[in-house]
CSV table of N, CA and C in Angstrom, one decimal:
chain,number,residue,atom,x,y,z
B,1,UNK,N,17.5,12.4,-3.9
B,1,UNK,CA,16.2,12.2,-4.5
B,1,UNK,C,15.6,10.9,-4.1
B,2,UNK,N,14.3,11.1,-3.8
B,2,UNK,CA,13.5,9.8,-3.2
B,2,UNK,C,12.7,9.1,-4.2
B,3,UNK,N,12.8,8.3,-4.0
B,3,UNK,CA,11.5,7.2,-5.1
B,3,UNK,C,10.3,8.0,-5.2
B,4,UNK,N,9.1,8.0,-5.7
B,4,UNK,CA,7.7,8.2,-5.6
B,4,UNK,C,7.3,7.1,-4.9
B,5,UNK,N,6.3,7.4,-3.8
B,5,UNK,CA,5.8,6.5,-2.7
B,5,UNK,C,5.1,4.7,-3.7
B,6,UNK,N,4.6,5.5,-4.6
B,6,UNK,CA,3.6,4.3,-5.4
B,6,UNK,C,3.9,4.3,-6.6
B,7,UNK,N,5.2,4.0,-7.1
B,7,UNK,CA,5.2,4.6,-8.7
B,7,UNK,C,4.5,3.6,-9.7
B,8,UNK,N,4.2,4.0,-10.7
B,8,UNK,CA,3.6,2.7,-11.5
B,8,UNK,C,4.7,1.8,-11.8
B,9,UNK,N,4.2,0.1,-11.8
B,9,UNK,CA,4.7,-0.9,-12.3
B,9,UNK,C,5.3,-0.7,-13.9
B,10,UNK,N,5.9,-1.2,-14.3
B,10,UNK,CA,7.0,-1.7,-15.5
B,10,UNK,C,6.0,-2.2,-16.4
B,11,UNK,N,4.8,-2.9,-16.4
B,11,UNK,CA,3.8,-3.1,-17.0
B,11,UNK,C,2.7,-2.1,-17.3
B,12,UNK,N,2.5,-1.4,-16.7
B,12,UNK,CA,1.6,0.0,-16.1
B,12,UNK,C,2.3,0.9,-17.4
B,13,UNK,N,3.3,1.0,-17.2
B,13,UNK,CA,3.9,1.8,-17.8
B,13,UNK,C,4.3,1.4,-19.7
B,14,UNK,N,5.1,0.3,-19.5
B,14,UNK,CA,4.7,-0.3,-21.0
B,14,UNK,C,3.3,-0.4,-21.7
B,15,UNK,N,2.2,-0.4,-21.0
B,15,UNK,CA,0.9,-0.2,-21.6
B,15,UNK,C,0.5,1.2,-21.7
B,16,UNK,N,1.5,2.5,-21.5
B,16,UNK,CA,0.9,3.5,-20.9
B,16,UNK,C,1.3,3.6,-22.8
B,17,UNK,N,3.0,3.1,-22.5
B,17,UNK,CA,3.5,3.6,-23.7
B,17,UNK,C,3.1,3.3,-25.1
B,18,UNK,N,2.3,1.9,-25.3
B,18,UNK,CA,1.6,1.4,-26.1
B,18,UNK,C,0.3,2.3,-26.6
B,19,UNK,N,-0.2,3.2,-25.5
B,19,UNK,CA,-0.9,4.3,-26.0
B,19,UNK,C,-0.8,5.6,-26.7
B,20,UNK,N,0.7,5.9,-25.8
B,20,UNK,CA,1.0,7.1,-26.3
B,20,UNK,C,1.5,6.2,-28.0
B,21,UNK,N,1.8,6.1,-28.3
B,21,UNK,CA,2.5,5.0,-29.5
B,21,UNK,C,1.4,5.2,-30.6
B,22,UNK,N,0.0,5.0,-29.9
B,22,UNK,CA,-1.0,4.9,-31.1
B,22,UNK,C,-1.2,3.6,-31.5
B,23,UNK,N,-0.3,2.8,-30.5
B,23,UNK,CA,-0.5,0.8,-31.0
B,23,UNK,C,-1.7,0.7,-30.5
B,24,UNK,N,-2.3,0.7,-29.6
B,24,UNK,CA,-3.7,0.2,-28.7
B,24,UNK,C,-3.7,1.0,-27.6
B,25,UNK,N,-5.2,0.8,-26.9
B,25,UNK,CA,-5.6,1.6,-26.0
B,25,UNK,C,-5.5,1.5,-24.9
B,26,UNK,N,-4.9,2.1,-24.1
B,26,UNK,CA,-4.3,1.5,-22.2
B,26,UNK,C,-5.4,2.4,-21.6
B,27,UNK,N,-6.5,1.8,-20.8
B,27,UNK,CA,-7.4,2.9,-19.8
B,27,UNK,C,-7.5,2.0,-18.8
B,28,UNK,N,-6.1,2.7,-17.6
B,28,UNK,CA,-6.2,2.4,-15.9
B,28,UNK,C,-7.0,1.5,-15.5
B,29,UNK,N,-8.2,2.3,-15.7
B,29,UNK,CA,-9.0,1.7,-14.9
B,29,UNK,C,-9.8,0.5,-15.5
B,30,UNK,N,-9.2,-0.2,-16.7
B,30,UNK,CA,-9.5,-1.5,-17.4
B,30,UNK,C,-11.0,-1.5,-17.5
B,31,UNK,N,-11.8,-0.2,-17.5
B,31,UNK,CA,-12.8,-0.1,-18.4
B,31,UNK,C,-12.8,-0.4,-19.8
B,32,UNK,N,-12.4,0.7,-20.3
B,32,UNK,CA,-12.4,0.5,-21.7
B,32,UNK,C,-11.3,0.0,-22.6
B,33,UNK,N,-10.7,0.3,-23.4
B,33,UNK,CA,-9.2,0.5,-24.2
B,33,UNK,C,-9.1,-1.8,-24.3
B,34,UNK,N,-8.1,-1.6,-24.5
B,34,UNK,CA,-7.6,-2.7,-25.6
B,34,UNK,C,-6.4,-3.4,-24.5
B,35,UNK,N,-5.8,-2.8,-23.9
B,35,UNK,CA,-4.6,-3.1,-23.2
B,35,UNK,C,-4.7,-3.3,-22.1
B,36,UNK,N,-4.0,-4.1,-21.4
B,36,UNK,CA,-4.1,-4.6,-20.4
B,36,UNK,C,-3.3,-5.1,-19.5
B,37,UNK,N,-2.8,-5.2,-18.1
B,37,UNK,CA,-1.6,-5.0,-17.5
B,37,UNK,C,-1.6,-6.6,-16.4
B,38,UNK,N,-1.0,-7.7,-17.3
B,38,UNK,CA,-1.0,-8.9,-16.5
B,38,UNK,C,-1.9,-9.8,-17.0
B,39,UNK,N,-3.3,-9.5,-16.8
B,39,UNK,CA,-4.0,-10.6,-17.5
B,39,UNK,C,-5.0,-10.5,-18.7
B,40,UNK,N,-5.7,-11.0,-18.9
B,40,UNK,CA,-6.7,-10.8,-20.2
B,40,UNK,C,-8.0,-11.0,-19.6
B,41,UNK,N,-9.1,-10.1,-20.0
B,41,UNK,CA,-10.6,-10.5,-19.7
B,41,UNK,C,-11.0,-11.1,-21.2
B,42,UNK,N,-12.1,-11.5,-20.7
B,42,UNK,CA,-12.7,-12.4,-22.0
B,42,UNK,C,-12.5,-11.5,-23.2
B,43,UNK,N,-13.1,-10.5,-23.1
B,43,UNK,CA,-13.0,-9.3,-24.2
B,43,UNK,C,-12.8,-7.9,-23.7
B,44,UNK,N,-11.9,-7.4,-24.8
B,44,UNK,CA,-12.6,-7.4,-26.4
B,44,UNK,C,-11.5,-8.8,-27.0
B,45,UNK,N,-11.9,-9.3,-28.0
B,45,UNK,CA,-11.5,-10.3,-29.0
B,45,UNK,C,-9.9,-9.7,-28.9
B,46,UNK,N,-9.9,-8.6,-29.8
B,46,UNK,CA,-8.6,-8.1,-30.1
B,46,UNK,C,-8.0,-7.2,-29.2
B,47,UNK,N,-6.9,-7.9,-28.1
B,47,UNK,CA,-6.2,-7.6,-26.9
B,47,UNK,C,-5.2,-7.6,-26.9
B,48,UNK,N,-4.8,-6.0,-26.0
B,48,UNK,CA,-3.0,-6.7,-25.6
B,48,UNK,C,-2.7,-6.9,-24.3
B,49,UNK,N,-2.0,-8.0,-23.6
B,49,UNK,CA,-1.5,-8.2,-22.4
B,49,UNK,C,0.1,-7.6,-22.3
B,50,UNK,N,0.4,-7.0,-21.3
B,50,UNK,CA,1.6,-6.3,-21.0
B,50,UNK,C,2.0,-7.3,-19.5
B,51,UNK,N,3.1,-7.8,-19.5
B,51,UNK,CA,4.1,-8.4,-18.4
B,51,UNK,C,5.5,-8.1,-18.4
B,52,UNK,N,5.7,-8.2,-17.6
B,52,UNK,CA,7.5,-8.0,-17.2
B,52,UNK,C,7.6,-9.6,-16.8
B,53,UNK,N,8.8,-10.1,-17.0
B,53,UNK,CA,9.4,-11.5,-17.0
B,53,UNK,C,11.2,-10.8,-16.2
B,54,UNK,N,11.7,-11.8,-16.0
B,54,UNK,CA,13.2,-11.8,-15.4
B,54,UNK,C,13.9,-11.6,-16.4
B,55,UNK,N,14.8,-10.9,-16.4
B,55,UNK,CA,15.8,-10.3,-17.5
B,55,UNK,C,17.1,-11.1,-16.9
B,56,UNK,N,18.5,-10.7,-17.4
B,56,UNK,CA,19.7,-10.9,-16.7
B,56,UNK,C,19.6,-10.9,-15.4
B,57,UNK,N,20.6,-11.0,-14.5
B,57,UNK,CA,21.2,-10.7,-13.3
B,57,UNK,C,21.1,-9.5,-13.4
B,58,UNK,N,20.9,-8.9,-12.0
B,58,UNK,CA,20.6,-7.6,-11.8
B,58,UNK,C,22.0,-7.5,-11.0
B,59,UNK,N,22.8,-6.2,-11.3
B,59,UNK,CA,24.1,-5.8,-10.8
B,59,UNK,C,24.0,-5.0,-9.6
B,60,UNK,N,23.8,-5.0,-7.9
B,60,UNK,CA,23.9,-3.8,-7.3
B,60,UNK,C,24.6,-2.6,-7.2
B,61,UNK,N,25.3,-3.0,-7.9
B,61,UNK,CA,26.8,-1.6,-8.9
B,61,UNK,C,26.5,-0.5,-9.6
B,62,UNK,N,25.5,-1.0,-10.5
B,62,UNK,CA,24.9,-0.4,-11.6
B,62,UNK,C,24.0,0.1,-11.3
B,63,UNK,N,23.5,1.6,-11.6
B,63,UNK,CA,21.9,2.2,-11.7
B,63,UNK,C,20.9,1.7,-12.9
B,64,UNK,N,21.1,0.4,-13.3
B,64,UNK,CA,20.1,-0.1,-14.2
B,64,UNK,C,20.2,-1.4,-14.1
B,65,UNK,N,18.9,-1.7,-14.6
B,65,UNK,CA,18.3,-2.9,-15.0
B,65,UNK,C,17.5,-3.6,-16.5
B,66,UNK,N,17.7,-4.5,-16.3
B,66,UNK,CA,17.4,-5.6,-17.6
B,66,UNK,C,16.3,-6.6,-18.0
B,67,UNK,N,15.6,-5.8,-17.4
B,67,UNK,CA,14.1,-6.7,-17.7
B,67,UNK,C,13.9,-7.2,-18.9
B,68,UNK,N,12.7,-8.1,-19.0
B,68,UNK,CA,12.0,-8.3,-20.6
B,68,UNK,C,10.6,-7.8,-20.0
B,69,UNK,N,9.7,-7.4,-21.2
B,69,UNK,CA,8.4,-7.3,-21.2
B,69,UNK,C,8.2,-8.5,-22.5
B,70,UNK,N,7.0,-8.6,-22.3
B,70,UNK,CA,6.2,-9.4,-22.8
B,70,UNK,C,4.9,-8.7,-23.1
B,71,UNK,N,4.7,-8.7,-24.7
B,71,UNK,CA,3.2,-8.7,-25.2
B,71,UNK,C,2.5,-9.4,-26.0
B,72,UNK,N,1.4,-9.8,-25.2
B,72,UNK,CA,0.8,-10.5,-25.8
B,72,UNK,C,-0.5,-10.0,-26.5
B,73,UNK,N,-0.5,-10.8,-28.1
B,73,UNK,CA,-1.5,-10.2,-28.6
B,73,UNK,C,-2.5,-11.1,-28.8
B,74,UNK,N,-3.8,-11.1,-29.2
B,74,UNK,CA,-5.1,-11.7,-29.1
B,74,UNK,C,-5.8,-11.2,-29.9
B,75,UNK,N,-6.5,-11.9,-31.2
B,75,UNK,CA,-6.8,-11.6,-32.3
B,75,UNK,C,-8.5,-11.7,-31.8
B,76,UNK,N,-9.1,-11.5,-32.8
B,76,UNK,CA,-10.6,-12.2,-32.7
B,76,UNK,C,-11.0,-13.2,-33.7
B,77,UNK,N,-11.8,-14.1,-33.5
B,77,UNK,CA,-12.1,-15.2,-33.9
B,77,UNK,C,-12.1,-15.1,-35.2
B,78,UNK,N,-11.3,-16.0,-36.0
B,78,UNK,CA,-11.5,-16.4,-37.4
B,78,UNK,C,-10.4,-15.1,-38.1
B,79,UNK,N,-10.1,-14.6,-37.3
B,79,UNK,CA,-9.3,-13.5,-37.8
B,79,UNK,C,-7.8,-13.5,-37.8
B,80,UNK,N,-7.4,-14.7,-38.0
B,80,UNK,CA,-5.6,-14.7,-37.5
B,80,UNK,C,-5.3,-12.9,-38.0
B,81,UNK,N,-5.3,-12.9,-39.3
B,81,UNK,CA,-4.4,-11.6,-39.5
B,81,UNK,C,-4.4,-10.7,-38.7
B,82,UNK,N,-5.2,-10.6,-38.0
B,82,UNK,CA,-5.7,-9.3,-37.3
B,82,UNK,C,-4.4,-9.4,-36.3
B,83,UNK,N,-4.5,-10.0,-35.4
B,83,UNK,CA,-3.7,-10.2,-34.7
B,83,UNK,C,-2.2,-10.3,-34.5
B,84,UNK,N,-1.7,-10.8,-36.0
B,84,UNK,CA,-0.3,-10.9,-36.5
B,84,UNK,C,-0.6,-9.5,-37.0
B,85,UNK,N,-0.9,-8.7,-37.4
B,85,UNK,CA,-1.1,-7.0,-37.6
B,85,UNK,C,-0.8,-6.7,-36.2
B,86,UNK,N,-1.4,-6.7,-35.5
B,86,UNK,CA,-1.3,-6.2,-34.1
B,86,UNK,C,-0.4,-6.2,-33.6
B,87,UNK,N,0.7,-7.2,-33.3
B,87,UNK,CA,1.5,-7.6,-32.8
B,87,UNK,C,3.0,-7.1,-33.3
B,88,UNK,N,2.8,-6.9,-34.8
B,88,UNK,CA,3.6,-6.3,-35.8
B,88,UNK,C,4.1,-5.1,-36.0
B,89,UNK,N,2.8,-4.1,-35.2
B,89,UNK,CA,2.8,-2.8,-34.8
B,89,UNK,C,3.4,-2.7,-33.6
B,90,UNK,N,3.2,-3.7,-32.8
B,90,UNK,CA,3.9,-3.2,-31.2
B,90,UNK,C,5.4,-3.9,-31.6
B,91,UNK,N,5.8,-4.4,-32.4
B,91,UNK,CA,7.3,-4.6,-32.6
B,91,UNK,C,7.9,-3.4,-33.2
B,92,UNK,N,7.5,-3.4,-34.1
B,92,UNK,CA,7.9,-2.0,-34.8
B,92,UNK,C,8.2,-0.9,-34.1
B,93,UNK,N,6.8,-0.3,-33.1
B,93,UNK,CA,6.5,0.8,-32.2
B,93,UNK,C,7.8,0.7,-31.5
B,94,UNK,N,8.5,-0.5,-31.0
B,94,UNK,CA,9.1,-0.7,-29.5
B,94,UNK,C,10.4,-0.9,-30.2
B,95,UNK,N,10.8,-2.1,-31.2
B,95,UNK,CA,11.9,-2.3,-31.3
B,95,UNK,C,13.2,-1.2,-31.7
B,96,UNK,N,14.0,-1.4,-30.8
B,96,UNK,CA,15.0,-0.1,-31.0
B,96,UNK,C,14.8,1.3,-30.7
B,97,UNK,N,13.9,1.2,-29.6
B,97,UNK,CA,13.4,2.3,-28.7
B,97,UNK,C,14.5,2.5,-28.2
B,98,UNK,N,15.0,4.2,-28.3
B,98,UNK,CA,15.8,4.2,-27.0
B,98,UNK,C,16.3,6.0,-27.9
B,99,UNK,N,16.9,6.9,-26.6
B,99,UNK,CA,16.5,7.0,-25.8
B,99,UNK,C,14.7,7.3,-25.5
B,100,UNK,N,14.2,7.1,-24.3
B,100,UNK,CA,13.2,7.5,-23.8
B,100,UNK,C,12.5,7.7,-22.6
B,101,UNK,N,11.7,8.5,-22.5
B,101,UNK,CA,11.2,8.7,-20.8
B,101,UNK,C,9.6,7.7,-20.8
B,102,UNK,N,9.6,6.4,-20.0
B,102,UNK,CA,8.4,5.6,-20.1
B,102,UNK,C,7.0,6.8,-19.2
B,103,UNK,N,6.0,6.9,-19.8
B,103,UNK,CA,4.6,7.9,-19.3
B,103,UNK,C,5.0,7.7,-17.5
B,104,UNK,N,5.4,6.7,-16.6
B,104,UNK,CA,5.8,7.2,-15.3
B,104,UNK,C,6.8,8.0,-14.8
B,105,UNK,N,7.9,7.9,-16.2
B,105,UNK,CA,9.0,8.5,-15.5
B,105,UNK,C,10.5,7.7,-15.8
B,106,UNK,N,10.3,6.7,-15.9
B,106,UNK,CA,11.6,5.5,-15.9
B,106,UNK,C,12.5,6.2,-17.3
B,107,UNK,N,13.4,5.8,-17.0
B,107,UNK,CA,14.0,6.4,-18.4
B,107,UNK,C,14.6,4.9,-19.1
B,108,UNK,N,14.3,5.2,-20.8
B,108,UNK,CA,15.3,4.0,-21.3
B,108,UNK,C,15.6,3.8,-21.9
B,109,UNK,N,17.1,3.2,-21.6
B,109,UNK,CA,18.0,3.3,-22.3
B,109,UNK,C,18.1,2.9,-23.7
B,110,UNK,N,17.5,1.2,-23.3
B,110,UNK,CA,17.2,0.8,-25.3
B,110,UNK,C,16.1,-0.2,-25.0
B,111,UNK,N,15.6,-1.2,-25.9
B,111,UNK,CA,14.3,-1.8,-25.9
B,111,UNK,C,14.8,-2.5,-27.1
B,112,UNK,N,15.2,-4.0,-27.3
B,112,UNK,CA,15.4,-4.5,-28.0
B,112,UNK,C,14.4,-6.0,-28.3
B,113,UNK,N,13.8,-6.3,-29.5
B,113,UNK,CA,12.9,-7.5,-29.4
B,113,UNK,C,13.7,-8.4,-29.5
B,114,UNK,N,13.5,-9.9,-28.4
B,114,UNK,CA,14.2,-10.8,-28.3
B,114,UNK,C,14.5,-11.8,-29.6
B,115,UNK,N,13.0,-11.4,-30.5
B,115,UNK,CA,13.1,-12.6,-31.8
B,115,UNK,C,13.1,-11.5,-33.1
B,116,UNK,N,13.0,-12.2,-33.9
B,116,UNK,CA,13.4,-11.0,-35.2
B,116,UNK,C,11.9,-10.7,-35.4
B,117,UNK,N,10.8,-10.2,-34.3
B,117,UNK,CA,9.3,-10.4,-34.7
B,117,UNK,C,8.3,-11.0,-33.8
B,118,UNK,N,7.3,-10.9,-34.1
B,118,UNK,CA,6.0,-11.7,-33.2
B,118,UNK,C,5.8,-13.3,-33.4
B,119,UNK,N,6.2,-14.0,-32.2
B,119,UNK,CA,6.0,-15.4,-32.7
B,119,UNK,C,4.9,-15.7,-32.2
B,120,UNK,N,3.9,-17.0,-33.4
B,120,UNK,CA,2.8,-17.3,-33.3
B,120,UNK,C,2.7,-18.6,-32.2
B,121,UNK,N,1.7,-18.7,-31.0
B,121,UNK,CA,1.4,-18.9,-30.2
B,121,UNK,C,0.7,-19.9,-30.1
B,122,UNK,N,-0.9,-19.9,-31.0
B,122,UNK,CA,-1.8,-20.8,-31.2
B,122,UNK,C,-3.2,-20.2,-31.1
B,123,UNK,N,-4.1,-20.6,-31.2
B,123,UNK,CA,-5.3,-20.1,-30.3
B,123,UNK,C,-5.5,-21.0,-29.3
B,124,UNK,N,-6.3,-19.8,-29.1
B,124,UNK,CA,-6.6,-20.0,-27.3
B,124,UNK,C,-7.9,-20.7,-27.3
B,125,UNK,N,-8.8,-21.3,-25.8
B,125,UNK,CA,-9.5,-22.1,-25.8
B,125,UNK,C,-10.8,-21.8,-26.9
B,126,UNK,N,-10.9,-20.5,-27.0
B,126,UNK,CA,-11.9,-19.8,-27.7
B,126,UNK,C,-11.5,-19.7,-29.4
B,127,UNK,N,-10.7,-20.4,-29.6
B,127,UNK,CA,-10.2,-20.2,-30.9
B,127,UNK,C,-9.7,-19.1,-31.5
B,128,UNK,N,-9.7,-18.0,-30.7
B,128,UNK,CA,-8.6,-16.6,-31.1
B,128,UNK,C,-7.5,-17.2,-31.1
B,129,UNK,N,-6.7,-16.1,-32.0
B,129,UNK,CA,-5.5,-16.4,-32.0
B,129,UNK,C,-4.3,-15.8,-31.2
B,130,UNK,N,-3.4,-16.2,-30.8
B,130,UNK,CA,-2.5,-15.1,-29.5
B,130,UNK,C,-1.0,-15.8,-30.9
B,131,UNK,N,-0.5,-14.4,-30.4
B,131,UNK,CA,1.1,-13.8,-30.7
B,131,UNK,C,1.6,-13.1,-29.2
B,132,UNK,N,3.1,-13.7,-28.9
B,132,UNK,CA,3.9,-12.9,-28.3
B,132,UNK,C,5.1,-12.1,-29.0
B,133,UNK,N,5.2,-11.0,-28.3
B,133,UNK,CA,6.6,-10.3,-29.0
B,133,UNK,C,7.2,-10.0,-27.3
B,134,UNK,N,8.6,-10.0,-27.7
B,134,UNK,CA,9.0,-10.0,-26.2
B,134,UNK,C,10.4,-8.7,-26.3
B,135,UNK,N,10.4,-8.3,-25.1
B,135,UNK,CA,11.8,-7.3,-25.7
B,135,UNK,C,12.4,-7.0,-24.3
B,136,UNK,N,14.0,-6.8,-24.5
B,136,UNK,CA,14.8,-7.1,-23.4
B,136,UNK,C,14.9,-5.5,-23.7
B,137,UNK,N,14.7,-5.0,-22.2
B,137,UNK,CA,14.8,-3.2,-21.7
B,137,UNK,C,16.1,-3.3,-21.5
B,138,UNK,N,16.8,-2.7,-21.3
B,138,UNK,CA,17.6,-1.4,-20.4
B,138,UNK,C,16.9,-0.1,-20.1
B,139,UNK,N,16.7,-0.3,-19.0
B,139,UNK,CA,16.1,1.3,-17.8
B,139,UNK,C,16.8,1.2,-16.6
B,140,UNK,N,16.8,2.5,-16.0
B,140,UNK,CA,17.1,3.0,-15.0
B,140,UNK,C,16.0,3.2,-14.3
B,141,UNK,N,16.1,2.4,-13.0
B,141,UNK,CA,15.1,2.1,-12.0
B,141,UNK,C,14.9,3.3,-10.9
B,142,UNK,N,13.8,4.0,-10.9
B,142,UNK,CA,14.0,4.8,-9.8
B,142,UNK,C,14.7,4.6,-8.4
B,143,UNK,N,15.2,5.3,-7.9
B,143,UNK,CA,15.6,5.0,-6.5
B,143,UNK,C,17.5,4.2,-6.8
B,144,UNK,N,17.8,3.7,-7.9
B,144,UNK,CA,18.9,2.7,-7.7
B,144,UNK,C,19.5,4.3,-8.7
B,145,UNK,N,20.7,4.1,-7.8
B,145,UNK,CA,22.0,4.7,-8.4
B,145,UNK,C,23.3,3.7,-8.7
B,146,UNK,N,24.5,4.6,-9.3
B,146,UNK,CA,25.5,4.0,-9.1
B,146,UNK,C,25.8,3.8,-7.9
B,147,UNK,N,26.3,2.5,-7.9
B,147,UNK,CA,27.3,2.1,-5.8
B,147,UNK,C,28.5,1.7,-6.0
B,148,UNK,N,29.1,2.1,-6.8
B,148,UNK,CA,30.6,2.2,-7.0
B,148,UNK,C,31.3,2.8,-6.0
């Protein structure tokens, strides 16, 4: 079995799942929806950013890998709560995920949040407020098998 030529990104895909979830809105084509894959546009006020960061050592032995994702959330002005709500939902949604198939395809094995929760961040130059929640995956990577 071969990879898919163009598969979606680990970010692509955690935002996909944040929709199917019912936490916020993932739309591709970063028209519309709430979510968003790497960076933040000015608005809407109330956003989420989806990143992959370095996990563990990756084992060439093993058919899996250990990423973290990272989300970040973005309240609107004058509204802390809003945004510690938000953030609160995508811990919940995610923490202790497992098993499941990510909307590309990836399968995973577990989804664990790194902190007991969304930690507060500060606001940003605009005075919103931002929360991260971060969570260390286990997935199996298309294309990587056992090489035992």
């Amino acid at each position: 079995m071969t990879a898919p030529e163009n598969p979606p990104s680990l970010s692509e895909e955690f935002a996909e799942l944040l929709d199917e979830l019912g936490v916020a809105t993932y739309d591709p084509a970063g028209v519309g929806g709430n979510v968003f894959v790497l960076g933040l546009p000015a608005d809407p006020d109330l956003a989420v950013r989806v990143a992959t960061y370095a996990g563990v050592e990756s084992d060439s032995k093993h058919g899996y890998d250990e990423p973290n994702v990272q989300v970040w959330v973005r309240g609107p002005r004058g509204n802390p709560v809003a945004a510690e709500r938000l953030a609160q939902r995508v811990y919940l949604a995610c923490h202790g995920l497992r098993p499941r198939t990510l909307p590309g395809g990836t399968p995973v094995l577990s989804c664990i949040g790194n902190q007991a929760g969304p930690i507060y961040v500060g606001p940003d130059e605009h005075g919103r407020h931002e929360l991260s929640v971060n969570f260390r995956v286990e997935l199996r990577r298309r294309g990587l098998r056992n090489r035992t």
